[in-house]
XYZ file of C-alpha atoms in Angstrom:
660
model
C 47.605 -37.446 -80.947
C 44.000 -37.158 -79.803
C 44.457 -39.424 -76.715
C 46.685 -36.817 -75.091
C 43.868 -34.313 -75.228
C 41.105 -36.597 -73.985
C 43.067 -38.214 -71.164
C 44.710 -35.188 -69.629
C 43.036 -32.022 -70.696
C 39.499 -32.382 -69.395
C 38.624 -29.608 -66.938
C 39.809 -26.056 -66.489
C 42.068 -23.951 -64.286
C 40.653 -21.134 -62.166
C 43.073 -18.550 -60.791
C 42.329 -17.539 -57.223
C 43.531 -14.910 -54.820
C 46.182 -16.035 -52.350
C 47.502 -14.461 -49.218
C 50.554 -15.392 -47.179
C 52.443 -13.909 -44.276
C 54.971 -11.432 -45.673
C 56.966 -10.677 -42.565
C 57.870 -14.250 -41.581
C 56.522 -16.376 -38.800
C 54.587 -14.583 -36.101
C 55.929 -14.030 -32.613
C 54.401 -16.109 -29.843
C 51.960 -13.379 -28.786
C 48.893 -12.418 -30.852
C 49.875 -8.748 -30.946
C 52.817 -9.507 -33.221
C 51.039 -11.832 -35.648
C 50.458 -10.182 -39.008
C 49.595 -11.352 -42.479
C 49.306 -9.474 -45.727
C 46.058 -8.901 -47.538
C 45.393 -11.099 -50.518
C 46.743 -9.604 -53.747
C 44.170 -8.501 -56.282
C 45.368 -11.147 -58.746
C 47.934 -13.875 -58.926
C 51.272 -12.568 -60.151
C 54.068 -14.717 -61.485
C 57.697 -13.736 -61.142
C 60.192 -15.228 -63.585
C 62.784 -17.337 -61.764
C 66.229 -15.826 -61.377
C 69.426 -17.412 -62.631
C 71.208 -18.042 -59.338
C 73.742 -15.257 -58.712
C 75.487 -17.483 -56.161
C 76.031 -21.244 -56.131
C 77.364 -23.682 -53.599
C 80.697 -25.324 -54.371
C 78.880 -28.625 -55.026
C 76.426 -27.043 -57.443
C 79.346 -25.690 -59.445
C 80.515 -29.276 -59.932
C 77.209 -30.680 -61.267
C 77.284 -31.987 -64.851
C 74.923 -34.161 -66.893
C 77.362 -37.020 -66.384
C 77.561 -36.831 -62.567
C 74.105 -35.563 -61.580
C 72.826 -37.825 -58.798
C 74.435 -41.144 -59.735
C 73.975 -42.833 -56.325
C 71.410 -45.569 -55.764
C 68.314 -43.584 -54.730
C 66.649 -46.044 -52.295
C 69.150 -47.175 -49.615
C 66.494 -48.960 -47.546
C 65.609 -51.447 -50.310
C 68.541 -52.101 -52.612
C 68.670 -54.344 -55.673
C 71.874 -54.864 -57.592
C 70.556 -54.225 -61.098
C 69.290 -50.756 -61.968
C 69.589 -48.017 -64.584
C 69.964 -44.331 -63.713
C 67.997 -42.027 -66.055
C 69.236 -38.702 -64.709
C 70.840 -36.508 -67.330
C 69.663 -34.526 -70.335
C 66.059 -34.964 -71.474
C 64.204 -33.040 -74.184
C 61.704 -30.548 -72.813
C 58.915 -28.282 -74.024
C 56.492 -25.916 -72.273
C 53.080 -25.522 -73.886
C 49.495 -24.649 -73.036
C 48.093 -27.395 -70.852
C 45.084 -27.836 -73.143
C 47.331 -28.519 -76.147
C 48.258 -31.903 -77.552
C 51.738 -33.268 -76.955
C 54.295 -31.194 -78.852
C 55.699 -32.354 -82.152
C 58.973 -30.566 -81.481
C 60.830 -29.705 -78.292
C 62.411 -26.445 -77.186
C 65.680 -27.696 -75.778
C 67.128 -29.940 -73.114
C 66.722 -30.013 -69.357
C 69.018 -31.611 -66.796
C 67.039 -34.123 -64.737
C 66.521 -34.246 -61.739
C 66.533 -30.449 -61.396
C 63.237 -28.571 -61.705
C 62.519 -26.329 -64.665
C 62.776 -23.138 -62.580
C 66.237 -23.987 -61.260
C 69.561 -22.800 -62.575
C 71.023 -26.320 -62.560
C 68.277 -27.524 -64.904
C 69.850 -25.302 -67.608
C 66.363 -23.941 -68.345
C 65.372 -21.524 -65.530
C 61.849 -20.823 -66.778
C 58.497 -20.518 -65.046
C 55.753 -23.090 -65.391
C 52.447 -21.298 -64.994
C 49.242 -23.003 -63.799
C 47.837 -22.950 -67.344
C 50.872 -24.640 -68.896
C 52.189 -28.179 -69.222
C 55.837 -29.188 -69.056
C 56.780 -32.058 -71.342
C 59.773 -34.355 -70.938
C 61.028 -36.825 -73.557
C 63.798 -39.397 -73.467
C 64.684 -42.599 -75.314
C 65.990 -45.573 -73.379
C 67.169 -49.054 -74.327
C 66.530 -51.838 -71.834
C 69.700 -53.814 -70.929
C 69.782 -57.254 -72.527
C 70.420 -58.964 -69.186
C 66.991 -57.817 -67.984
C 65.245 -60.122 -70.452
C 62.447 -62.193 -68.946
C 61.894 -59.829 -66.018
C 59.435 -57.040 -65.374
C 60.745 -53.487 -65.718
C 59.762 -50.745 -63.271
C 60.235 -47.026 -63.848
C 60.685 -45.049 -60.613
C 60.348 -41.323 -59.979
C 61.716 -39.938 -56.700
C 59.328 -36.983 -56.933
C 57.515 -34.927 -59.588
C 55.765 -31.685 -58.682
C 52.806 -31.901 -59.081
C 50.564 -33.916 -61.481
C 51.955 -36.025 -64.285
C 50.979 -38.530 -66.957
C 53.308 -41.028 -68.643
C 53.327 -42.458 -72.170
C 55.701 -45.139 -73.418
C 56.070 -45.602 -77.168
C 52.872 -43.582 -77.615
C 50.770 -45.710 -75.252
C 49.315 -44.198 -72.090
C 50.745 -45.928 -68.991
C 49.353 -44.016 -66.011
C 49.329 -40.859 -63.917
C 50.366 -39.623 -60.494
C 49.320 -36.716 -58.284
C 51.519 -35.549 -55.417
C 54.616 -33.366 -55.379
C 56.881 -34.975 -52.771
C 56.389 -38.745 -52.839
C 58.069 -41.505 -54.813
C 56.043 -43.558 -57.301
C 56.537 -46.204 -59.973
C 55.091 -47.542 -63.213
C 55.349 -51.086 -64.552
C 56.528 -50.625 -68.150
C 56.809 -54.281 -69.129
C 53.769 -54.474 -71.400
C 54.697 -51.260 -73.235
C 58.330 -51.976 -74.120
C 59.791 -53.031 -77.464
C 63.207 -54.300 -78.476
C 65.680 -51.506 -79.034
C 64.903 -47.875 -78.275
C 61.822 -46.932 -76.212
C 60.425 -43.418 -75.946
C 59.368 -42.075 -72.542
C 57.074 -39.046 -72.596
C 56.007 -37.309 -69.381
C 53.563 -34.387 -69.143
C 53.502 -32.324 -65.919
C 51.217 -29.587 -64.570
C 51.654 -27.648 -61.343
C 49.189 -25.174 -59.810
C 51.802 -24.009 -57.254
C 50.189 -21.305 -55.089
C 46.929 -21.173 -57.057
C 46.082 -24.605 -55.654
C 45.295 -26.100 -52.266
C 47.762 -28.986 -52.544
C 50.736 -29.570 -50.204
C 53.627 -27.520 -51.581
C 55.628 -26.138 -48.635
C 57.336 -22.785 -49.231
C 56.624 -22.373 -52.953
C 55.009 -19.171 -54.205
C 54.513 -18.014 -57.813
C 55.760 -14.565 -56.849
C 58.292 -15.361 -54.099
C 58.926 -12.928 -51.262
C 59.769 -12.943 -47.576
C 59.667 -16.496 -46.248
C 58.200 -17.850 -49.516
C 60.511 -19.085 -52.236
C 60.889 -19.807 -55.953
C 58.452 -22.478 -57.216
C 59.542 -26.007 -58.094
C 57.819 -27.751 -61.009
C 58.390 -31.048 -62.749
C 60.916 -33.769 -61.985
C 63.031 -32.859 -58.956
C 64.337 -36.208 -57.719
C 66.095 -39.135 -59.370
C 64.471 -41.085 -62.214
C 65.571 -44.707 -62.526
C 64.613 -48.186 -63.741
C 65.088 -51.646 -62.296
C 64.179 -55.220 -63.258
C 62.189 -57.424 -60.859
C 61.086 -61.068 -61.074
C 58.373 -61.514 -63.644
C 55.741 -63.215 -61.493
C 56.073 -61.669 -58.038
C 58.566 -59.424 -56.270
C 59.177 -57.704 -52.927
C 57.436 -54.343 -53.045
C 57.672 -53.058 -49.488
C 59.624 -53.756 -46.306
C 58.515 -52.137 -43.027
C 60.955 -52.283 -40.110
C 60.048 -51.226 -36.570
C 62.480 -51.621 -33.653
C 60.984 -52.736 -30.341
C 63.769 -51.887 -27.951
C 62.090 -52.866 -24.696
C 61.472 -56.416 -25.905
C 64.880 -56.723 -27.603
C 63.511 -57.431 -31.056
C 62.763 -55.823 -34.402
C 59.481 -56.252 -36.239
C 59.638 -56.725 -40.022
C 56.633 -56.722 -42.354
C 57.355 -57.731 -45.945
C 54.800 -57.107 -48.695
C 54.955 -58.623 -52.174
C 53.453 -56.874 -55.195
C 50.776 -59.602 -55.181
C 49.831 -61.701 -52.130
C 49.909 -65.477 -52.259
C 47.943 -68.200 -50.472
C 50.478 -70.840 -51.519
C 51.734 -72.527 -48.295
C 55.215 -72.924 -49.805
C 55.719 -69.152 -50.190
C 57.826 -67.735 -47.371
C 59.981 -64.795 -46.378
C 63.476 -65.132 -44.921
C 64.909 -62.153 -43.056
C 68.460 -61.847 -41.770
C 69.917 -59.186 -39.498
C 73.655 -58.609 -39.732
C 76.255 -56.782 -37.684
C 78.475 -55.741 -40.559
C 78.721 -58.961 -42.571
C 78.070 -61.326 -39.637
C 74.582 -62.773 -39.325
C 73.188 -62.255 -35.825
C 69.518 -63.198 -36.219
C 67.305 -64.909 -38.796
C 63.576 -65.367 -39.096
C 61.642 -67.497 -41.565
C 57.888 -66.911 -41.797
C 55.074 -67.821 -44.106
C 54.460 -65.038 -46.595
C 51.984 -62.431 -45.389
C 52.971 -62.790 -41.731
C 54.864 -60.454 -39.434
C 58.385 -61.530 -38.536
C 60.279 -60.745 -35.346
C 64.052 -60.940 -35.068
C 65.659 -61.187 -31.636
C 68.611 -58.826 -31.221
C 70.796 -59.922 -28.338
C 72.578 -57.112 -26.448
C 71.488 -54.527 -29.010
C 73.808 -51.727 -30.004
C 71.621 -48.663 -29.585
C 71.323 -45.897 -32.169
C 71.828 -42.339 -30.926
C 73.440 -39.159 -32.286
C 76.530 -40.039 -30.258
C 76.649 -43.594 -31.601
C 74.544 -44.040 -34.762
C 74.942 -47.790 -35.144
C 73.136 -49.414 -38.066
C 72.477 -53.121 -38.522
C 72.332 -54.503 -42.046
C 69.215 -56.340 -43.244
C 68.636 -58.902 -45.977
C 65.107 -59.843 -47.079
C 64.406 -62.760 -49.423
C 61.339 -64.294 -50.963
C 61.898 -68.062 -50.778
C 60.158 -71.375 -51.380
C 59.847 -73.842 -48.485
C 58.560 -77.331 -48.054
C 54.981 -77.087 -46.810
C 55.279 -78.027 -43.104
C 51.627 -79.147 -43.072
C 51.594 -80.989 -46.396
C 48.681 -83.364 -46.744
C 46.526 -81.688 -44.111
C 43.229 -80.111 -45.206
C 42.747 -76.408 -44.529
C 40.516 -77.012 -41.512
C 43.344 -78.895 -39.788
C 46.053 -76.307 -40.433
C 46.936 -73.704 -37.792
C 45.250 -70.349 -38.208
C 47.132 -67.200 -39.141
C 49.167 -65.996 -36.184
C 48.941 -69.189 -34.143
C 52.152 -70.310 -32.477
C 52.021 -73.689 -34.203
C 52.207 -72.055 -37.628
C 55.046 -69.740 -36.594
C 57.047 -72.590 -35.092
C 56.586 -74.881 -38.079
C 57.618 -72.311 -40.671
C 60.630 -71.126 -38.664
C 62.315 -74.483 -39.324
C 60.805 -75.354 -42.710
C 63.416 -76.490 -45.308
C 64.138 -73.859 -47.980
C 64.271 -75.198 -51.537
C 66.027 -73.595 -54.474
C 67.339 -70.062 -54.814
C 65.549 -66.946 -53.530
C 62.842 -65.672 -55.867
C 63.709 -62.064 -55.016
C 66.093 -60.365 -52.589
C 66.688 -56.833 -51.312
C 69.058 -55.393 -48.738
C 68.700 -52.483 -46.330
C 69.423 -51.586 -42.738
C 67.782 -50.770 -39.428
C 68.634 -49.401 -35.998
C 67.651 -50.237 -32.459
C 66.334 -47.030 -30.945
C 63.265 -45.866 -29.061
C 61.661 -42.430 -28.892
C 59.055 -41.862 -26.199
C 57.740 -39.499 -23.531
C 58.053 -39.854 -19.769
C 58.764 -38.088 -16.506
C 62.304 -38.140 -15.178
C 63.483 -37.221 -11.682
C 65.923 -34.330 -11.730
C 64.781 -33.071 -15.128
C 64.005 -29.593 -13.777
C 60.282 -30.020 -13.176
C 59.076 -33.239 -11.603
C 55.594 -33.212 -13.164
C 56.689 -32.076 -16.615
C 56.896 -34.884 -19.223
C 60.046 -34.873 -21.348
C 61.283 -36.441 -24.563
C 63.175 -39.689 -24.075
C 65.659 -41.353 -26.391
C 66.260 -44.992 -25.526
C 64.403 -44.370 -22.234
C 66.690 -41.475 -21.224
C 66.005 -37.735 -21.261
C 68.052 -36.268 -24.102
C 67.505 -32.585 -24.877
C 66.852 -32.154 -28.593
C 68.738 -29.138 -29.911
C 68.435 -28.418 -33.596
C 67.943 -25.894 -36.355
C 64.966 -25.256 -38.591
C 66.199 -26.799 -41.828
C 64.510 -25.621 -45.025
C 66.531 -27.735 -47.451
C 66.729 -25.117 -50.241
C 69.700 -24.577 -52.547
C 70.481 -21.552 -54.751
C 71.104 -23.563 -57.917
C 68.862 -26.596 -57.381
C 66.056 -25.111 -55.229
C 64.455 -28.161 -53.564
C 66.989 -30.550 -55.123
C 70.311 -30.867 -53.279
C 73.328 -31.029 -55.592
C 74.920 -34.197 -54.176
C 75.439 -36.546 -51.262
C 78.562 -34.591 -50.371
C 76.615 -31.349 -50.067
C 74.025 -32.865 -47.764
C 76.705 -34.582 -45.672
C 78.554 -31.273 -45.275
C 75.504 -29.678 -43.672
C 74.800 -32.585 -41.333
C 78.453 -32.720 -40.308
C 78.477 -28.958 -39.663
C 75.395 -29.241 -37.455
C 76.760 -32.158 -35.455
C 80.137 -30.504 -34.902
C 78.281 -27.368 -33.776
C 76.514 -29.218 -30.966
C 73.169 -29.942 -32.618
C 71.708 -33.427 -32.262
C 68.432 -32.807 -34.104
C 67.000 -30.833 -37.011
C 63.465 -29.926 -37.958
C 62.934 -30.618 -41.660
C 60.633 -27.727 -42.420
C 57.588 -28.467 -44.620
C 59.749 -30.317 -47.141
C 60.338 -34.009 -47.818
C 63.912 -34.697 -48.850
C 65.247 -37.342 -51.247
C 65.588 -40.614 -49.387
C 69.384 -40.449 -49.479
C 69.182 -37.441 -47.168
C 67.534 -39.504 -44.452
C 70.071 -42.269 -45.064
C 72.818 -39.772 -44.244
C 70.945 -38.656 -41.111
C 70.655 -42.317 -40.091
C 74.318 -43.011 -40.808
C 75.825 -39.809 -39.383
C 73.488 -39.631 -36.397
C 71.106 -36.711 -36.188
C 67.478 -36.844 -35.068
C 64.837 -35.447 -37.439
C 61.488 -33.809 -36.819
C 59.727 -34.350 -40.133
C 57.106 -31.770 -41.126
C 54.255 -32.559 -43.456
C 54.416 -29.994 -46.300
C 51.582 -27.509 -45.955
C 49.302 -26.095 -48.611
C 46.363 -23.711 -48.563
C 44.594 -20.908 -50.418
C 43.303 -17.536 -49.325
C 40.884 -17.845 -46.425
C 42.270 -21.202 -45.315
C 45.089 -20.050 -43.044
C 44.598 -19.296 -39.367
C 45.595 -16.172 -37.524
C 47.000 -16.232 -34.010
C 44.121 -16.263 -31.545
C 41.555 -17.913 -33.811
C 39.265 -20.149 -31.774
C 38.250 -22.491 -34.576
C 39.981 -23.944 -37.596
C 39.171 -23.065 -41.226
C 37.010 -25.459 -43.175
C 38.684 -27.430 -45.945
C 37.135 -28.920 -49.059
C 36.719 -32.684 -48.976
C 38.894 -33.360 -52.017
C 41.712 -31.254 -50.567
C 41.481 -33.096 -47.240
C 41.597 -36.420 -49.074
C 44.686 -35.392 -51.057
C 46.450 -34.034 -47.981
C 45.838 -37.243 -46.056
C 46.882 -39.365 -49.040
C 50.194 -37.553 -49.349
C 50.670 -37.588 -45.579
C 50.121 -41.352 -45.505
C 52.614 -41.808 -48.327
C 55.198 -39.837 -46.346
C 54.601 -41.945 -43.237
C 54.951 -45.159 -45.230
C 57.934 -44.200 -47.365
C 60.013 -42.779 -44.519
C 58.960 -45.264 -41.824
C 62.202 -47.245 -41.773
C 64.530 -44.304 -41.089
C 65.626 -44.375 -37.426
C 66.720 -40.737 -37.528
C 63.092 -39.599 -37.856
C 61.781 -39.332 -34.300
C 58.802 -36.955 -34.599
C 56.089 -36.242 -37.159
C 54.927 -32.599 -37.301
C 51.350 -32.418 -38.574
C 50.790 -28.657 -38.955
C 52.912 -25.524 -38.938
C 51.660 -22.116 -37.777
C 48.099 -22.374 -38.984
C 49.208 -22.732 -42.611
C 46.166 -24.622 -43.809
C 45.748 -26.168 -40.356
C 42.607 -28.291 -40.026
C 41.285 -31.275 -38.041
C 44.308 -31.058 -35.749
C 43.015 -33.417 -33.077
C 41.809 -36.052 -35.548
C 44.950 -35.941 -37.674
C 47.391 -36.117 -34.775
C 45.546 -39.142 -33.363
C 45.460 -40.686 -36.860
C 49.217 -40.293 -37.272
C 49.876 -41.797 -33.834
C 47.711 -44.826 -34.639
C 49.581 -45.368 -37.910
C 52.986 -44.989 -36.292
C 53.003 -45.445 -32.513
C 56.798 -45.838 -32.603
C 57.311 -42.058 -32.887
C 56.077 -38.927 -31.171
C 53.562 -36.589 -32.822
C 53.698 -32.790 -32.772
C 50.165 -31.774 -33.739
C 50.761 -28.060 -34.297
C 54.087 -26.246 -34.232
C 53.462 -22.633 -33.257
C 50.508 -20.259 -33.236
C 47.237 -21.855 -32.101
C 47.590 -24.796 -29.737
C 44.612 -27.170 -29.908
C 45.500 -29.095 -26.736
C 46.206 -32.279 -28.660
C 49.131 -34.403 -29.722
C 52.146 -34.977 -27.503
C 53.791 -31.530 -27.738
C 53.032 -28.043 -26.523
C 55.042 -26.085 -29.084
C 55.489 -22.300 -29.194
C 57.319 -20.045 -31.636
C 59.065 -17.093 -30.040
C 61.210 -14.694 -32.052
C 61.715 -12.090 -29.339
C 65.322 -11.018 -28.598
C 64.994 -13.235 -25.514
C 62.753 -16.214 -26.256
C 59.683 -16.736 -24.095
C 59.177 -19.938 -22.115
C 56.271 -22.259 -22.887
C 53.773 -22.781 -20.095
C 54.255 -26.054 -18.188
C 52.038 -29.013 -19.081
C 51.397 -32.193 -17.155
C 50.232 -34.227 -20.153
C 52.561 -33.075 -22.957
C 56.211 -32.198 -23.460
C 57.013 -28.499 -23.847
C 59.212 -27.359 -26.715
C 60.162 -24.200 -28.555
C 59.502 -25.198 -32.154
C 61.051 -22.019 -33.575
C 63.151 -19.217 -32.135
C 66.227 -17.235 -33.113
C 66.053 -15.732 -36.577
C 69.185 -13.606 -36.143
C 69.816 -11.938 -39.474
C 73.213 -10.949 -40.847
C 73.404 -10.133 -44.573
C 76.940 -11.081 -45.547
C 77.936 -9.041 -48.578
C 79.066 -11.083 -51.558
C 76.931 -14.029 -50.483
C 73.414 -12.649 -51.019
C 70.723 -14.030 -53.306
C 69.782 -10.490 -54.349
C 71.703 -7.542 -52.886
C 69.066 -5.126 -54.228
C 66.191 -6.583 -52.200
C 65.466 -6.337 -48.483
C 67.504 -9.120 -46.916
C 65.909 -9.651 -43.567
C 65.994 -11.481 -40.249
C 63.770 -11.259 -37.202
C 66.488 -9.091 -35.732
C 69.122 -7.991 -38.225
C 72.740 -7.108 -37.436
C 75.680 -6.070 -39.560
C 78.651 -7.733 -37.892
C 79.911 -11.032 -36.517
C 80.237 -9.531 -33.032
C 76.614 -8.369 -32.869
C 75.377 -11.671 -34.288
C 77.309 -13.711 -31.727
C 76.132 -11.549 -28.809
C 72.496 -11.964 -29.876
C 72.961 -15.714 -30.260
C 74.480 -16.071 -26.784
C 71.602 -14.073 -25.306
C 68.960 -16.271 -26.906
C 70.631 -19.559 -26.011
C 71.174 -18.504 -22.403
C 67.389 -18.553 -22.023
C 67.109 -21.948 -23.719
C 69.631 -23.396 -21.264
C 67.711 -21.831 -18.361
C 64.392 -23.310 -19.527
C 66.005 -26.725 -19.995
C 67.595 -26.737 -16.546
C 64.726 -25.235 -14.556
C 61.538 -26.032 -16.470
C 62.313 -29.316 -18.252
C 62.131 -27.839 -21.734
C 62.548 -30.849 -24.040
C 63.672 -29.271 -27.298
C 64.464 -26.036 -29.108
C 64.607 -25.315 -32.835
C 66.792 -22.394 -33.950
C 65.907 -20.584 -37.174
C 67.841 -21.614 -39.227
C 70.573 -23.722 -40.892
C 71.165 -21.502 -43.926
C 70.061 -18.254 -45.489
C 67.368 -18.852 -48.122
C 66.805 -16.346 -50.929
C 65.793 -13.124 -49.097
C 66.095 -14.615 -45.599
C 69.493 -14.001 -44.009
C 68.956 -15.607 -40.601
C 71.000 -18.719 -41.328
C 74.018 -20.032 -39.481
C 75.457 -20.450 -42.980
C 75.106 -18.179 -45.989
C 72.925 -19.496 -48.810
C 75.995 -20.577 -50.782
C 77.286 -22.424 -47.672
C 80.579 -20.544 -47.917
C 80.447 -18.450 -44.737
C 79.935 -19.906 -41.271
C 78.609 -16.898 -39.363
C 79.501 -18.189 -35.890
C 82.537 -20.484 -35.552
C 81.758 -24.163 -35.037
C 83.784 -24.314 -31.811
C 81.895 -21.332 -30.393
C 78.527 -22.848 -31.279
C 79.471 -26.089 -29.572
C 80.588 -24.234 -26.440
C 77.285 -22.327 -26.306
C 75.281 -25.543 -26.743
C 77.373 -27.618 -24.332
C 75.054 -27.260 -21.276
C 72.227 -28.796 -23.354
C 74.224 -31.891 -24.262
C 74.781 -33.246 -20.741
């Protein structure tokens, strides 16, 4: 077992002090911004068995845990779901792989969660081991076999049948291993070792804290999204499809990437757009080229009408349209002659590989609109029209699964509740969801501001009023940008995502101007919010304030950026019988004890939002928050999603002036 020690256990762990805000997000004025002092040492609180569960969490079993296809944007027909019971063990991270295991864990729920059936801490000096045997279906013979992980927090290494396959670092992004060369006939053993520094590290981790309190929650370690396998063609297969609608020109851009490029002139890509099952546009291009599909009279995607076109992508073989001509007489890449010739080249044989997905025709942009309340104030546009974006801060935490939702039905319930309540947007707060979540947002019609998960250590967070940003170590910057780029790539095709949020409230904020420009260059099809709350660096496309006063403040007008309220609200109401821990301080930014008081406070806050929208061209407002989370009780729903604190019809009536 020596290879386990030499490959993974080089190096050491150093525990560091860590400080976080303990009283929630700061108000919009420096006088109210406070943070706690760093604790003398890192403390670790054992995770609690959830005292309350959502109705969907109560229904989770090893047989039904996340059975849906996990990647709706790139579907193949053959696949094998590996969610269910795996063997697990927790050991010192400088130990060899265990010879025996301590029990079983329900994948894809993290080791700290109640639904995992373990509910134990993973400390920074420990390693979590997973083991499972799997038999490859006979019909996959002759193909390559890929093993996919939706997400593993945070670093992991994989062995198959005792052989080291590879490693991955990053807690929120999907990744894969090619297992083909490691497999044998019959049963194959998968062994995964995971470490997680949580809040002793500088890595992106969102709201996780080893000793959770206030706005910081129970850690998540190990596998927390679906694990699955699929066969792909042995020689080459479609690895990536990037879809970008170009509404103004009436077309959609599609970039298809194979796992290995080819210079063979007979290799081509065929792309078909469908309205339901009816083909409406087809493009055939030489492999490695961008394709454009014309969409006549496009049906636009919006929260009111979230229309999705279907998409089929195929790797095909064509007759070389320039057969017999030497390279110096062939058209160059991108020349019209090449595009024209390949568009009508005869296709021979069956597709080498095929995937299906979907796309939408929608545009998000910024402009000035007459009658928007302030003639010189830029506003957010959807499909070239000013649409006020009204949404909640959405943490995406669950009492039994923590970062892992229990099911499609549970996620759909929340989105449906928000839409019926008069919200057309949500801000996904420093968490990346499983891809099926964004599929539901696409399908049901709700816009998403997607935060990049933050991460920092003591001394690396800003305070309100700081004039410069903290310095960050080069390796931490590299990892942050790597994980950010993965998020941009993996979520690019989802039309519901309209804005990328680079930083939140100075939580490890750095290089704001450079990063916001970098994100915009990578994805010019969306808007970029450089910094939500606290210290504005006069960059990006948003001026975003956080204001938790009983009556929210208005952002100052800007002539070069939209103005938004990235967080407000925070009305707390601890509903007895639905609390994470009745013995702790259950808090909100203002806390009330009745439905009547809560509703009156909500009306008061939203009256100001409506005023700012009508008179000052406020573009968006984000109410804190969708649900209670652990000790926070400022949700519109209780943490178990059983109590709606303000009736849906009342919420919609309050929001109605924003939806015109």
